[in-house]
C-alpha positions as YAML, in Angstrom:
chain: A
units: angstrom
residues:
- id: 1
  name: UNK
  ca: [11.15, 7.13, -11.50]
- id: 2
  name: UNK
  ca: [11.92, 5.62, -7.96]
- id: 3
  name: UNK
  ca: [8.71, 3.61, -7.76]
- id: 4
  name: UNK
  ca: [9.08, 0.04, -6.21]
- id: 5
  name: UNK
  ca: [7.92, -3.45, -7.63]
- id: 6
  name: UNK
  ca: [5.30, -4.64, -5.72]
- id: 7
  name: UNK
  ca: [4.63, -7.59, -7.93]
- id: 8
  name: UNK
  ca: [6.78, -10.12, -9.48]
- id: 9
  name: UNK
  ca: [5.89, -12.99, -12.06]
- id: 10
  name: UNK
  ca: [9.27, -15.00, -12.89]
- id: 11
  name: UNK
  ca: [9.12, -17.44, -15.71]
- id: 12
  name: UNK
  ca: [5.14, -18.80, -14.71]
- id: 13
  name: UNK
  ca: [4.23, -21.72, -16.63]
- id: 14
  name: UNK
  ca: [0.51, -23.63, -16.08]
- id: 15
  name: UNK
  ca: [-0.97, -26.70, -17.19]
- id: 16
  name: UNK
  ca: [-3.90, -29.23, -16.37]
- id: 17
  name: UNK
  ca: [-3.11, -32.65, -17.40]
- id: 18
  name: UNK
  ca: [-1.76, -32.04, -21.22]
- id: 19
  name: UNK
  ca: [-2.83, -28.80, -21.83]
- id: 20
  name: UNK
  ca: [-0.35, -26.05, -21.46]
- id: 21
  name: UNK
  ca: [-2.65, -22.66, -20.79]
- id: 22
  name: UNK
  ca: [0.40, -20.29, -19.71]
- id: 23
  name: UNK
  ca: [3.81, -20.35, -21.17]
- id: 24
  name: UNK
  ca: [6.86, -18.81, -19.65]
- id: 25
  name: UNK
  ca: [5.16, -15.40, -17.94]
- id: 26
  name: UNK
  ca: [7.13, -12.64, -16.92]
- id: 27
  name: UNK
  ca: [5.43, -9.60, -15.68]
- id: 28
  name: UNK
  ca: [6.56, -7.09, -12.75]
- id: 29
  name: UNK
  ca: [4.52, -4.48, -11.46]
- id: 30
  name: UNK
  ca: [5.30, -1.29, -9.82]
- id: 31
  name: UNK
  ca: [3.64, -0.22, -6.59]
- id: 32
  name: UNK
  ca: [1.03, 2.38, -7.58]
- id: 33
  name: UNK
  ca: [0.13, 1.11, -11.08]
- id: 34
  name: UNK
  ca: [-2.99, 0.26, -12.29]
- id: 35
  name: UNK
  ca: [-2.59, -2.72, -14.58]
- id: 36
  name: UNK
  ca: [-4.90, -3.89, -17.64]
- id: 37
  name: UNK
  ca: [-4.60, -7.26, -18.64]
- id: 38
  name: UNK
  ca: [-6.15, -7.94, -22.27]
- id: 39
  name: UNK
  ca: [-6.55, -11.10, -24.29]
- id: 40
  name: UNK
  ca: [-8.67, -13.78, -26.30]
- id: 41
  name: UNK
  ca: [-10.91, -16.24, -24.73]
- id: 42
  name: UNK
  ca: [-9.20, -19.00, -23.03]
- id: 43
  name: UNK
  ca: [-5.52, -17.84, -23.42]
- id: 44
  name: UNK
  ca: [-5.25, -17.59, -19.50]
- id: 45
  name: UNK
  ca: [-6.20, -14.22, -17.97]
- id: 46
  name: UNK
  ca: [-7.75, -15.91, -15.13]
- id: 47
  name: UNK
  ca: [-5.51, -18.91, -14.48]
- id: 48
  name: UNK
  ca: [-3.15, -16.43, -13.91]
- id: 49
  name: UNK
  ca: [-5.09, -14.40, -11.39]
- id: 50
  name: UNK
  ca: [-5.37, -17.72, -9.44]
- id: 51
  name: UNK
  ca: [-1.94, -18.11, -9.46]
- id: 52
  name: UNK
  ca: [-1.46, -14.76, -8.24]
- id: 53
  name: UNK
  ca: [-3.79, -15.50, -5.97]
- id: 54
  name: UNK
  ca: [-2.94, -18.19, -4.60]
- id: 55
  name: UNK
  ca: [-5.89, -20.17, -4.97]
- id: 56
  name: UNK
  ca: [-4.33, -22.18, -8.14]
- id: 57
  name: UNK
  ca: [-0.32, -21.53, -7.64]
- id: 58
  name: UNK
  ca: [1.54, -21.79, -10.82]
- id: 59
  name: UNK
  ca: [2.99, -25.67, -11.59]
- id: 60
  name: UNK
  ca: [6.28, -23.96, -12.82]
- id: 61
  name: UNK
  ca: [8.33, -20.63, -11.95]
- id: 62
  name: UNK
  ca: [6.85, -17.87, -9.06]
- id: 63
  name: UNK
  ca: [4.72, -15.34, -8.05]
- id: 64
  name: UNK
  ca: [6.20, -13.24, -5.32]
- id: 65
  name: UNK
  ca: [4.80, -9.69, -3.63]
- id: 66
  name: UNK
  ca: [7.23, -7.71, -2.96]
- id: 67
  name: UNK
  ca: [7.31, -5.26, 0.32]
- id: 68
  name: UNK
  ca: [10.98, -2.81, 0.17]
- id: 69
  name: UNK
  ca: [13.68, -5.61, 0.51]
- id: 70
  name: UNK
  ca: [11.54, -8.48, 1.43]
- id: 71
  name: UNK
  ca: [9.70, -11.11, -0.87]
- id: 72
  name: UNK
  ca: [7.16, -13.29, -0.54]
- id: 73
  name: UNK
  ca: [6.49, -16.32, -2.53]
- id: 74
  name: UNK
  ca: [2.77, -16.42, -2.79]
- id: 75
  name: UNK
  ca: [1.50, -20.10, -2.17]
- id: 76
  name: UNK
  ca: [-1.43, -19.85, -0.93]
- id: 77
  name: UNK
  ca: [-4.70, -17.21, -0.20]
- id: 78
  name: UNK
  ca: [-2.88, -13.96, 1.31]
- id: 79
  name: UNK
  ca: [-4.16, -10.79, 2.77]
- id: 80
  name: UNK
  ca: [-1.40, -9.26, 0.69]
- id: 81
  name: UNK
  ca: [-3.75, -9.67, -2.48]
- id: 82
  name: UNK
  ca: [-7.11, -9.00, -2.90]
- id: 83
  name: UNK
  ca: [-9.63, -9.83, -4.92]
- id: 84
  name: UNK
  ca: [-13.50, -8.56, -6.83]
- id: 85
  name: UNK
  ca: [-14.88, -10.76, -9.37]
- id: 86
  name: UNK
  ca: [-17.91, -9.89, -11.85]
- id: 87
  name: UNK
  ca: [-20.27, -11.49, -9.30]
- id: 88
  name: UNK
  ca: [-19.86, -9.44, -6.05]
- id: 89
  name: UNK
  ca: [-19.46, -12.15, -2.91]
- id: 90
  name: UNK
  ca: [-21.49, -9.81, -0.67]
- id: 91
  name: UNK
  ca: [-23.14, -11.71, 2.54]
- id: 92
  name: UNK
  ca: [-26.91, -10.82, 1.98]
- id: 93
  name: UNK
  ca: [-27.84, -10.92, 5.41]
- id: 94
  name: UNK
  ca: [-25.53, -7.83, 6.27]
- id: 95
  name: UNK
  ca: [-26.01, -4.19, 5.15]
- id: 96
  name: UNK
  ca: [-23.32, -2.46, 3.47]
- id: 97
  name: UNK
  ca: [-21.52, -1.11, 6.18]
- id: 98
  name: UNK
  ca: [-21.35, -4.36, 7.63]
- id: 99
  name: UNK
  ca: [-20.61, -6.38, 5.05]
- id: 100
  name: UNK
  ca: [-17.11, -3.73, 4.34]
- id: 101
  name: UNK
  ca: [-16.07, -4.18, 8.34]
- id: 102
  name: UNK
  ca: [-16.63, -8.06, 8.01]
- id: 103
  name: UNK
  ca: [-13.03, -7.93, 7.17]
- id: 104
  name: UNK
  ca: [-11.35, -6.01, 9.80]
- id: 105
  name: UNK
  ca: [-13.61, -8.50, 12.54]
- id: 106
  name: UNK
  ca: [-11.84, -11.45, 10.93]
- id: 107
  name: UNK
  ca: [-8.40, -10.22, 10.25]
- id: 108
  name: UNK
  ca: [-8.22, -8.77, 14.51]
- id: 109
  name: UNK
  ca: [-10.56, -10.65, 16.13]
- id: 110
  name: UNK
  ca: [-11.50, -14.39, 17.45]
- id: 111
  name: UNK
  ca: [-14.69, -15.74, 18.19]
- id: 112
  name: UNK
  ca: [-13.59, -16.09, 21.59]
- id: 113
  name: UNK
  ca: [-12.19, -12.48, 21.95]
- id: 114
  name: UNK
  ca: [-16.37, -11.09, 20.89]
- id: 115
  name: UNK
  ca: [-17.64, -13.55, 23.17]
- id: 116
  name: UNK
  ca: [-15.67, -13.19, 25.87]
- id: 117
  name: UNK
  ca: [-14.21, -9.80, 25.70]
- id: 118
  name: UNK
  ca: [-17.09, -8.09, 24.93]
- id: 119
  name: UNK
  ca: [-16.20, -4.96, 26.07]
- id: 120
  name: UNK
  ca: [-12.95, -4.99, 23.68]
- id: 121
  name: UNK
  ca: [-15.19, -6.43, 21.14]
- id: 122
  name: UNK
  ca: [-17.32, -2.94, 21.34]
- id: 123
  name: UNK
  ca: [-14.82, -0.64, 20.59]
- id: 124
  name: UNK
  ca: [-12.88, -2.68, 17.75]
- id: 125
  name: UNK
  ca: [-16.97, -3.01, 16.13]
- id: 126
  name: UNK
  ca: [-17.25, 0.62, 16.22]
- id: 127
  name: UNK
  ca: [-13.89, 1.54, 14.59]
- id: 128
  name: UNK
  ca: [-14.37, -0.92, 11.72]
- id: 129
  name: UNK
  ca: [-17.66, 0.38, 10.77]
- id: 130
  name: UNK
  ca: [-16.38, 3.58, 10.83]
- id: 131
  name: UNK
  ca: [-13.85, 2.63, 8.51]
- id: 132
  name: UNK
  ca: [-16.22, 1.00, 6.81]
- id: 133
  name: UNK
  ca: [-18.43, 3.97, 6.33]
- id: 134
  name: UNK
  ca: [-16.27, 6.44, 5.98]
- id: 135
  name: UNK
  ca: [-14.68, 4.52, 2.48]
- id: 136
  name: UNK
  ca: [-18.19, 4.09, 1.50]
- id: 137
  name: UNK
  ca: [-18.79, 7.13, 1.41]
- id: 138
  name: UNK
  ca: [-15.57, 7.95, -0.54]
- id: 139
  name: UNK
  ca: [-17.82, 5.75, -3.08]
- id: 140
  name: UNK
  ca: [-20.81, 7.88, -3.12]
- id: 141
  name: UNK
  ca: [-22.94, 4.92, -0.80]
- id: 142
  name: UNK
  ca: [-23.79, 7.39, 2.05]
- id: 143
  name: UNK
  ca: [-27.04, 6.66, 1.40]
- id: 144
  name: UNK
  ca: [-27.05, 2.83, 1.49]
- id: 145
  name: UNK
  ca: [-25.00, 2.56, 4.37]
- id: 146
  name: UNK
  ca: [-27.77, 0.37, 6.04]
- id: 147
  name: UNK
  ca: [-29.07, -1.04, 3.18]
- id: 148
  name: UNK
  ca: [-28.96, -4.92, 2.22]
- id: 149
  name: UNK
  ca: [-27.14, -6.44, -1.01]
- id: 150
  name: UNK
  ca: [-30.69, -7.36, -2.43]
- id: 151
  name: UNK
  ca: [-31.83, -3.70, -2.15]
- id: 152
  name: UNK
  ca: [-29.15, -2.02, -3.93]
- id: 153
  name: UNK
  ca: [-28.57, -1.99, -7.62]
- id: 154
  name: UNK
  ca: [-25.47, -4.10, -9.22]
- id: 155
  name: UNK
  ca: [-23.25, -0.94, -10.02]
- id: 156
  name: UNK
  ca: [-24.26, -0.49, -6.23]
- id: 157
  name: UNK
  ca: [-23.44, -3.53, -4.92]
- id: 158
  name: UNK
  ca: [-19.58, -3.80, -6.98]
- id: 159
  name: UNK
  ca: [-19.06, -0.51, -5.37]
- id: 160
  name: UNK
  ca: [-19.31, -2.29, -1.96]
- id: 161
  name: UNK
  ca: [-17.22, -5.32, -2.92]
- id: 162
  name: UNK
  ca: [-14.56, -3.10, -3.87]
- id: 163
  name: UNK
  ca: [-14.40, -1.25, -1.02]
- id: 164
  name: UNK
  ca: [-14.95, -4.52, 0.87]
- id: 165
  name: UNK
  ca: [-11.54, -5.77, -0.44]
- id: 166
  name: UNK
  ca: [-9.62, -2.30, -0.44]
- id: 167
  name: UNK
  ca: [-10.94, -1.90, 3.32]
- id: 168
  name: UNK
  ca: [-7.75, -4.63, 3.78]
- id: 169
  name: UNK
  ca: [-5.10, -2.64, 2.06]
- id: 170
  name: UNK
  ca: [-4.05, -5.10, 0.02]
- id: 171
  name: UNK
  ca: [-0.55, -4.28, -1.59]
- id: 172
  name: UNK
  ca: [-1.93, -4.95, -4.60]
- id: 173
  name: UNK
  ca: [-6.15, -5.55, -5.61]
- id: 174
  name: UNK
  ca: [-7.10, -7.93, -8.24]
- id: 175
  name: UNK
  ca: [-10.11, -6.94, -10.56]
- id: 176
  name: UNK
  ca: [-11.61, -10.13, -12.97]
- id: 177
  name: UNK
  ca: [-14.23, -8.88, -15.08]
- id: 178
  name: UNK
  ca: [-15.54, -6.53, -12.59]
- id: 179
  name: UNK
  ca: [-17.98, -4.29, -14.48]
- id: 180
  name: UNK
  ca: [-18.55, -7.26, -16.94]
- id: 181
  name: UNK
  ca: [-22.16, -7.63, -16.19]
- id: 182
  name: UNK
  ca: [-22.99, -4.00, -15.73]
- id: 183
  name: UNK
  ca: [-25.04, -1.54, -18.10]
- id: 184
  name: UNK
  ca: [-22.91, 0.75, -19.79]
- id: 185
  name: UNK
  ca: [-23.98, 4.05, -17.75]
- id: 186
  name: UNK
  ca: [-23.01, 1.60, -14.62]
- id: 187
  name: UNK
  ca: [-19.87, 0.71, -16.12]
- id: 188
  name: UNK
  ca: [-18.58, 4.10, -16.89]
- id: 189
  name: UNK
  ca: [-19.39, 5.38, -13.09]
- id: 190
  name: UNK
  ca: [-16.88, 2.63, -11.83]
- id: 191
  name: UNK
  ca: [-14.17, 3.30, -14.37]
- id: 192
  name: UNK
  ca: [-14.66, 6.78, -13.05]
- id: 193
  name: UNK
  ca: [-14.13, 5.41, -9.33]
- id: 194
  name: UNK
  ca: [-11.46, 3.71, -10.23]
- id: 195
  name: UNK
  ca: [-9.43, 7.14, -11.42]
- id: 196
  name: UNK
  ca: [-10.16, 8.54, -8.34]
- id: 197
  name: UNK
  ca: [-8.47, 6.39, -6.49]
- id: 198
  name: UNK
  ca: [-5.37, 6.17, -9.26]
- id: 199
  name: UNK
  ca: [-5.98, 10.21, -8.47]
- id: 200
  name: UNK
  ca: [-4.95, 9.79, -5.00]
- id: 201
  name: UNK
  ca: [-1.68, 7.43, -6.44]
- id: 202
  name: UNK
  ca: [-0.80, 10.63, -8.32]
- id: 203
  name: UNK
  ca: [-0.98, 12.90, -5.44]
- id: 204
  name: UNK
  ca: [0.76, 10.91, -3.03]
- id: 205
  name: UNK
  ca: [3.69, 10.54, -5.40]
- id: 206
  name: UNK
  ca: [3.92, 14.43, -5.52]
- id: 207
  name: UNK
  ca: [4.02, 14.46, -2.20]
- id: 208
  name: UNK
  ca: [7.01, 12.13, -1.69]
- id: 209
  name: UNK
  ca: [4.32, 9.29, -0.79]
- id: 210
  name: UNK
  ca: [3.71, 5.79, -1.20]
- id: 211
  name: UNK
  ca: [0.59, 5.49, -3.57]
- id: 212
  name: UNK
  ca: [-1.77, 3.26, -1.83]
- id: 213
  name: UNK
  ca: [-3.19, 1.55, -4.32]
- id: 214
  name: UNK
  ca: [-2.14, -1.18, -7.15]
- id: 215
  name: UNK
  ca: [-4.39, -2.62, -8.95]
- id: 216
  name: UNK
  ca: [-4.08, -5.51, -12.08]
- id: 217
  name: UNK
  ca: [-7.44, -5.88, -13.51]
- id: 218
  name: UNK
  ca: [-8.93, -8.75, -16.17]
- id: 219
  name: UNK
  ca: [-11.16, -6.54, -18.96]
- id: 220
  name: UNK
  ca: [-11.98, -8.02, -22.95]
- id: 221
  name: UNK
  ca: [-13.55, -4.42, -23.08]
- id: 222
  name: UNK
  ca: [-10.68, -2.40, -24.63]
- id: 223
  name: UNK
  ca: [-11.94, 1.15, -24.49]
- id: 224
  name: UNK
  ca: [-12.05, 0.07, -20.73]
- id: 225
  name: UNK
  ca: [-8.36, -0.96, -20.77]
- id: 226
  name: UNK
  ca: [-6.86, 2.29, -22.73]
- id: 227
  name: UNK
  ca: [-9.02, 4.43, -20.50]
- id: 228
  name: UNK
  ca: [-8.54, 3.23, -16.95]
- id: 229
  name: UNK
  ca: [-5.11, 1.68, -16.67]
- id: 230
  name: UNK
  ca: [-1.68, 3.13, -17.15]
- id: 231
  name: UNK
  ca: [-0.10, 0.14, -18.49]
- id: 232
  name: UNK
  ca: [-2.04, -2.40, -21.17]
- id: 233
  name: UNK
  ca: [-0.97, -6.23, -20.78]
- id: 234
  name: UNK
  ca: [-1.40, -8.69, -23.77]
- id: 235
  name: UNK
  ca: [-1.57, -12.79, -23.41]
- id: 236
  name: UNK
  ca: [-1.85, -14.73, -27.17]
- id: 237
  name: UNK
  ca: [-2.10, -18.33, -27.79]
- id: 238
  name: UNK
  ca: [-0.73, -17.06, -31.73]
- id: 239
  name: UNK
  ca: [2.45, -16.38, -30.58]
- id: 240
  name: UNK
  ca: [5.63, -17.83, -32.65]
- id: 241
  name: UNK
  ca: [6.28, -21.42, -32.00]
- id: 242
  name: UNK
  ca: [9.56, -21.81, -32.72]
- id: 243
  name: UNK
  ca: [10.43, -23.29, -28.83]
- id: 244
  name: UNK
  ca: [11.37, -26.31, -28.51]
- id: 245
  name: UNK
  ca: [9.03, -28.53, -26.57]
- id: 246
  name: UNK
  ca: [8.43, -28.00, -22.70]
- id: 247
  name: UNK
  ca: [10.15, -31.11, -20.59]
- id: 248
  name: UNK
  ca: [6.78, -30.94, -18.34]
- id: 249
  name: UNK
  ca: [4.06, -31.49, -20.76]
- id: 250
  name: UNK
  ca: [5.95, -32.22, -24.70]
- id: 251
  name: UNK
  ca: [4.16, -29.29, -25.96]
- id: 252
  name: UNK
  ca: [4.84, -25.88, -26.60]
- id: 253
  name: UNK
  ca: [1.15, -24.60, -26.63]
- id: 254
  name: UNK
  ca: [0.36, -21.85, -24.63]
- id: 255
  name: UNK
  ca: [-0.49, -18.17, -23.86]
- id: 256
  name: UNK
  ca: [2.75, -15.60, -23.35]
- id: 257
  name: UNK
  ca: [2.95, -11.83, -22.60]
- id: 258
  name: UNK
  ca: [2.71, -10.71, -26.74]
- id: 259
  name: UNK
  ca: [1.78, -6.85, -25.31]
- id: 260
  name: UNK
  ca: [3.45, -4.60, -22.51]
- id: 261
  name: UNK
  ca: [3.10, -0.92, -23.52]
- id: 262
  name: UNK
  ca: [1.82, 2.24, -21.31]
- id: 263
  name: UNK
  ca: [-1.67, 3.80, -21.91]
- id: 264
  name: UNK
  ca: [-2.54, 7.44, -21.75]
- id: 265
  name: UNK
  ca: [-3.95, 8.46, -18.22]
- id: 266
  name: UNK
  ca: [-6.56, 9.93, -17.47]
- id: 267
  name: UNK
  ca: [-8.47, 11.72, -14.18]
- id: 268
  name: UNK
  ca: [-12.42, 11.81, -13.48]
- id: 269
  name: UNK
  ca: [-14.27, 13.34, -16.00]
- id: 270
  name: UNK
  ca: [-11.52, 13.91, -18.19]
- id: 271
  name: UNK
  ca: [-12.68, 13.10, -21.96]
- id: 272
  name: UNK
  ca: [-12.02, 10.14, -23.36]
- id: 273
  name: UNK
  ca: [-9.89, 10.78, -26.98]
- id: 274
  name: UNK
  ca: [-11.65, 7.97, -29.00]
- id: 275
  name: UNK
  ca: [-9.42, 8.77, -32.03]
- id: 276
  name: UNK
  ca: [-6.75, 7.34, -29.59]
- id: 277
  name: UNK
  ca: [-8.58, 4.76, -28.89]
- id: 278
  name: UNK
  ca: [-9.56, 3.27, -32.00]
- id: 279
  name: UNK
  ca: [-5.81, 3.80, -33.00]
- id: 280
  name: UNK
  ca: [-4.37, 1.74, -30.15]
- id: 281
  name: UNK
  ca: [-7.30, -0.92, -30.31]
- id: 282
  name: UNK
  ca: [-6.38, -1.78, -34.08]
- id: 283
  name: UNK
  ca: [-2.63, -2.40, -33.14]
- id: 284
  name: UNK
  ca: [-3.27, -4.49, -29.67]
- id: 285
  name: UNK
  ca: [-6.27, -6.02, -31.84]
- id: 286
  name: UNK
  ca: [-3.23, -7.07, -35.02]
- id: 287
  name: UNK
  ca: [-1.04, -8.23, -32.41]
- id: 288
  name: UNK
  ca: [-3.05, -9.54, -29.64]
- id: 289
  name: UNK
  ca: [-6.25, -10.74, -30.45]
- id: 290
  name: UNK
  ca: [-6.10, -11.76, -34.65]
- id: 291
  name: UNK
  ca: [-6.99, -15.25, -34.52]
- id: 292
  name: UNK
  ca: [-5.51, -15.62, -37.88]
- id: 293
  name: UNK
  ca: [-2.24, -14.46, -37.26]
- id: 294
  name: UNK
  ca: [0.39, -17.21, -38.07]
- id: 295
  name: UNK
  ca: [3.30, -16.02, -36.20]
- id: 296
  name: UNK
  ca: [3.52, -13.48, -33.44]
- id: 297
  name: UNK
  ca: [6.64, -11.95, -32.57]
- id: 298
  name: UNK
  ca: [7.04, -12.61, -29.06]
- id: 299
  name: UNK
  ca: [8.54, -9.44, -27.56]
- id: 300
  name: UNK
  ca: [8.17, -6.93, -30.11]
- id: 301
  name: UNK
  ca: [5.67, -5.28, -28.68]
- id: 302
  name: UNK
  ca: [6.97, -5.94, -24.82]
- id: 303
  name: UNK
  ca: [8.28, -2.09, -24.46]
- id: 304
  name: UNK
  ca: [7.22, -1.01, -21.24]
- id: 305
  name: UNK
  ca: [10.56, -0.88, -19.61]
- id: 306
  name: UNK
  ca: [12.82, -0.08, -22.43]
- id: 307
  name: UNK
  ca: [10.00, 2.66, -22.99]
- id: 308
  name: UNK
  ca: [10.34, 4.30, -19.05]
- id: 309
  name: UNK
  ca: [14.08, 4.11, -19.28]
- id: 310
  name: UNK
  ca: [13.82, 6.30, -22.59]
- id: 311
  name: UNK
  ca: [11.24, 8.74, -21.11]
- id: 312
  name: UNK
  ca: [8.22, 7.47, -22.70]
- id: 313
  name: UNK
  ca: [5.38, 6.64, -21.05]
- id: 314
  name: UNK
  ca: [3.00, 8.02, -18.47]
- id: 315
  name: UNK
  ca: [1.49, 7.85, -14.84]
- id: 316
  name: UNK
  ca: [3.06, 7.45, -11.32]
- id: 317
  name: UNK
  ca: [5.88, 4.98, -13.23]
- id: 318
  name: UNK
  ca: [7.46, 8.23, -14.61]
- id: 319
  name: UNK
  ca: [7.01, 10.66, -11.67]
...
């Protein structure tokens, strides 16, 4: 394994006014992976994206992305992370192509520089479409290149977002929810997008490459989890209380990492093994999710890295 963390959570803590939501998260992620992060309603999977994100930074401990030696405390919005939420964020006055290169015009380009320079302006216009169509068409859209938002179905229209984010090369691509609101037929053609691109991790590592994508993604469908990640994440408000109260608030409530464990991986059109499935669902479901439990204990199921320094595990964290 000589993979590099890309992504890395020290001791994250997050409250509004007396309610503690996250409690002492630790998480790092290694460039390539593809992340799922599982959990009850309202134990935190999305205050922590913000944090990550930089749109709601963490009240206590840090968030940093990592590039080879240097860190970067994330503070703020960053083109280093990107981001697709359930409802897609497409512009509905562009098509597809141009609603993918609306990135690229922002990120290398002033309003002054297209209205001024427009014969720089030309050239930079036609190489970010181009980029923009040729990772659409990675995503099966050749065919709604020109197409608006409101003509293109919603399985359709997350393919674009994605590739509107990944168009950025984000060192590492948030999902929340992202096929939340889609059929299941829908849902099952993006998981299958998804290990394509965890496909072209896989052969990049073989080649001596950096895998270009990383990706941490929010899911409460499990199957979903087990089947597209490589690594399964667990938050629980039921974990053991036995801290002793938090200087910050007085209280000691709040979600913690309860689950960190590999997941089989799989490529495109592999079959799913449901037996596995239902096995590993009833364990994270016991440890994770049981609203009844009385006492969790906090780290025995946080194996990942004792697990990859024994052998154990899969994906481009043991190549």
């Amino acid at each position: 394994m000589n993979r590099n963390i890309i992504l890395d959570i020290e001791n994250v803590s997050q409250w509004f006014d007396d309610n503690l939501v996250l409690h002492e998260i630790n998480l790092q992620i290694l460039q390539g992976q593809f992340v799922a992060m599982v959990g009850g309603s309202g134990c935190g999977k999305s205050t922590l994206l913000r944090a990550i994100l930089g749109t709601v930074p963490a009240k206590k401990g840090e968030v940093v992305v990592c590039d080879n030696s240097t860190r970067k405390p994330i503070t703020g919005p960053t083109r280093d992370i990107g981001v697709v939420y359930q409802k897609y964020g497409l512009y509905p006055f562009l098509t597809a192509e141009e609603n993918v290169a609306f990135g690229p015009m922002l990120d290398q380009t002033a309003i002054w520089e297209r209205t001024l320079m427009p014969w720089k302006w030309r050239r930079l216009r036609r190489k970010h479409l181009e980029e923009a169509r040729e990772i659409l068409v990675r995503f099966k859209l050749e065919n709604a290149l020109c197409h608006y938002p409101g003509e293109l179905s919603g399985g359709m229209q997350q393919r674009v977002a994605i590739a509107q984010a990944l168009i950025m090369k984000p060192k590492i691509l948030l999902l929340d929810e992202p096929f939340g609101a889609l059929d299941e037929a829908t849902r099952e053609e993006l998981q299958e997008m998804l290990l394509t691109l965890y496909q072209e991790n896989t052969e990049a590592v073989s080649k001596g490459e950096d895998p270009p994508w990383t990706v941490l993604f929010v899911t409460h469908e499990l199957n979903e989890a087990f089947y597209v990640s490589d690594r399964v994440i667990g938050l629980s408000k039921n974990w053991f209380q036995n801290d002793p109260p938090q200087p910050d608030t007085g209280k000691t409530l709040g979600a913690t990492k309860v689950w960190d464990k590999s997941a089989p991986v799989y490529h495109p059109n592999d079959p799913k093994d449901f037996e596995l499935f239902a096995r590993m669902k009833m364990d994270l479901r016991r440890h994770v999710l049981d609203q009844d439990i009385q006492s969790v204990e906090r780290n025995e199921h946080v194996s990942f890295w004792n697990d990859l320094k024994e052998g154990v595990g899969t994906g481009v964290a043991m190549m």
